[in-house]
Amino acid sequence: MAHTVQGQSFTVNYVIEPSTGLLHTAWILSKAEADLPRKGSDKIQRNFDFASERPAN
């Protein structure tokens, strides 16, 4: 599935493992799920970047 979502934007929810601070699981929200108010849903667009988005050196 990873290659089918490349270059697209999605609204997701995710769970961070408290003991490690690492991503435990993530899932793409449907339009109906994304429309539900959630704590923090307007805080972070995303907290990562892709090498392809970085300026060329």
GROMACS .gro file of C-alpha atoms in nm:
model
   57
    1MET     CA    1   0.000   0.000   0.000
    2ALA     CA    2   0.287   0.241   0.068
    3HIS     CA    3   0.352   0.310  -0.300
    4THR     CA    4  -0.015   0.391  -0.362
    5VAL     CA    5  -0.021   0.678  -0.110
    6GLN     CA    6   0.309   0.841  -0.203
    7GLY     CA    7   0.274   1.211  -0.283
    8GLN     CA    8  -0.081   1.236  -0.146
    9SER     CA    9  -0.206   1.410   0.170
   10PHE     CA   10  -0.423   1.230   0.424
   11THR     CA   11  -0.568   1.304   0.764
   12VAL     CA   12  -0.450   1.038   1.006
   13ASN     CA   13  -0.465   0.936   1.367
   14TYR     CA   14  -0.173   0.769   1.536
   15VAL     CA   15  -0.065   0.617   1.866
   16ILE     CA   16   0.277   0.681   2.018
   17GLU     CA   17   0.423   0.409   2.242
   18PRO     CA   18   0.473   0.587   2.576
   19SER     CA   19   0.774   0.383   2.685
   20THR     CA   20   0.975   0.452   2.369
   21GLY     CA   21   0.817   0.762   2.217
   22LEU     CA   22   0.804   0.577   1.884
   23LEU     CA   23   0.509   0.538   1.650
   24HIS     CA   24   0.305   0.232   1.747
   25THR     CA   25   0.030   0.246   1.483
   26ALA     CA   26  -0.127   0.492   1.240
   27TRP     CA   27  -0.436   0.485   1.023
   28ILE     CA   28  -0.592   0.699   0.750
   29LEU     CA   29  -0.923   0.857   0.848
   30SER     CA   30  -1.230   0.850   0.628
   31LYS     CA   31  -1.396   1.186   0.548
   32ALA     CA   32  -1.661   1.120   0.815
   33GLU     CA   33  -1.397   1.034   1.075
   34ALA     CA   34  -1.187   1.337   0.984
   35ASP     CA   35  -1.490   1.566   1.025
   36LEU     CA   36  -1.538   1.461   1.388
   37PRO     CA   37  -1.390   1.708   1.638
   38ARG     CA   38  -1.086   1.562   1.811
   39LYS     CA   39  -0.846   1.698   2.065
   40GLY     CA   40  -0.538   1.821   1.883
   41SER     CA   41  -0.684   1.776   1.535
   42ASP     CA   42  -0.602   2.136   1.445
   43LYS     CA   43  -0.260   2.146   1.611
   44ILE     CA   44  -0.022   1.950   1.386
   45GLN     CA   45  -0.038   1.907   1.011
   46ARG     CA   46   0.244   1.654   1.025
   47ASN     CA   47   0.565   1.611   1.215
   48PHE     CA   48   0.789   1.456   0.950
   49ASP     CA   49   0.924   1.531   0.606
   50PHE     CA   50   1.035   1.336   0.304
   51ALA     CA   51   1.381   1.354   0.153
   52SER     CA   52   1.214   1.434  -0.181
   53GLU     CA   53   1.071   1.755  -0.028
   54ARG     CA   54   1.410   1.886   0.086
   55PRO     CA   55   1.600   2.134  -0.131
   56ALA     CA   56   1.868   1.979  -0.350
   57ASN     CA   57   2.223   2.053  -0.240
   0.00000   0.00000   0.00000
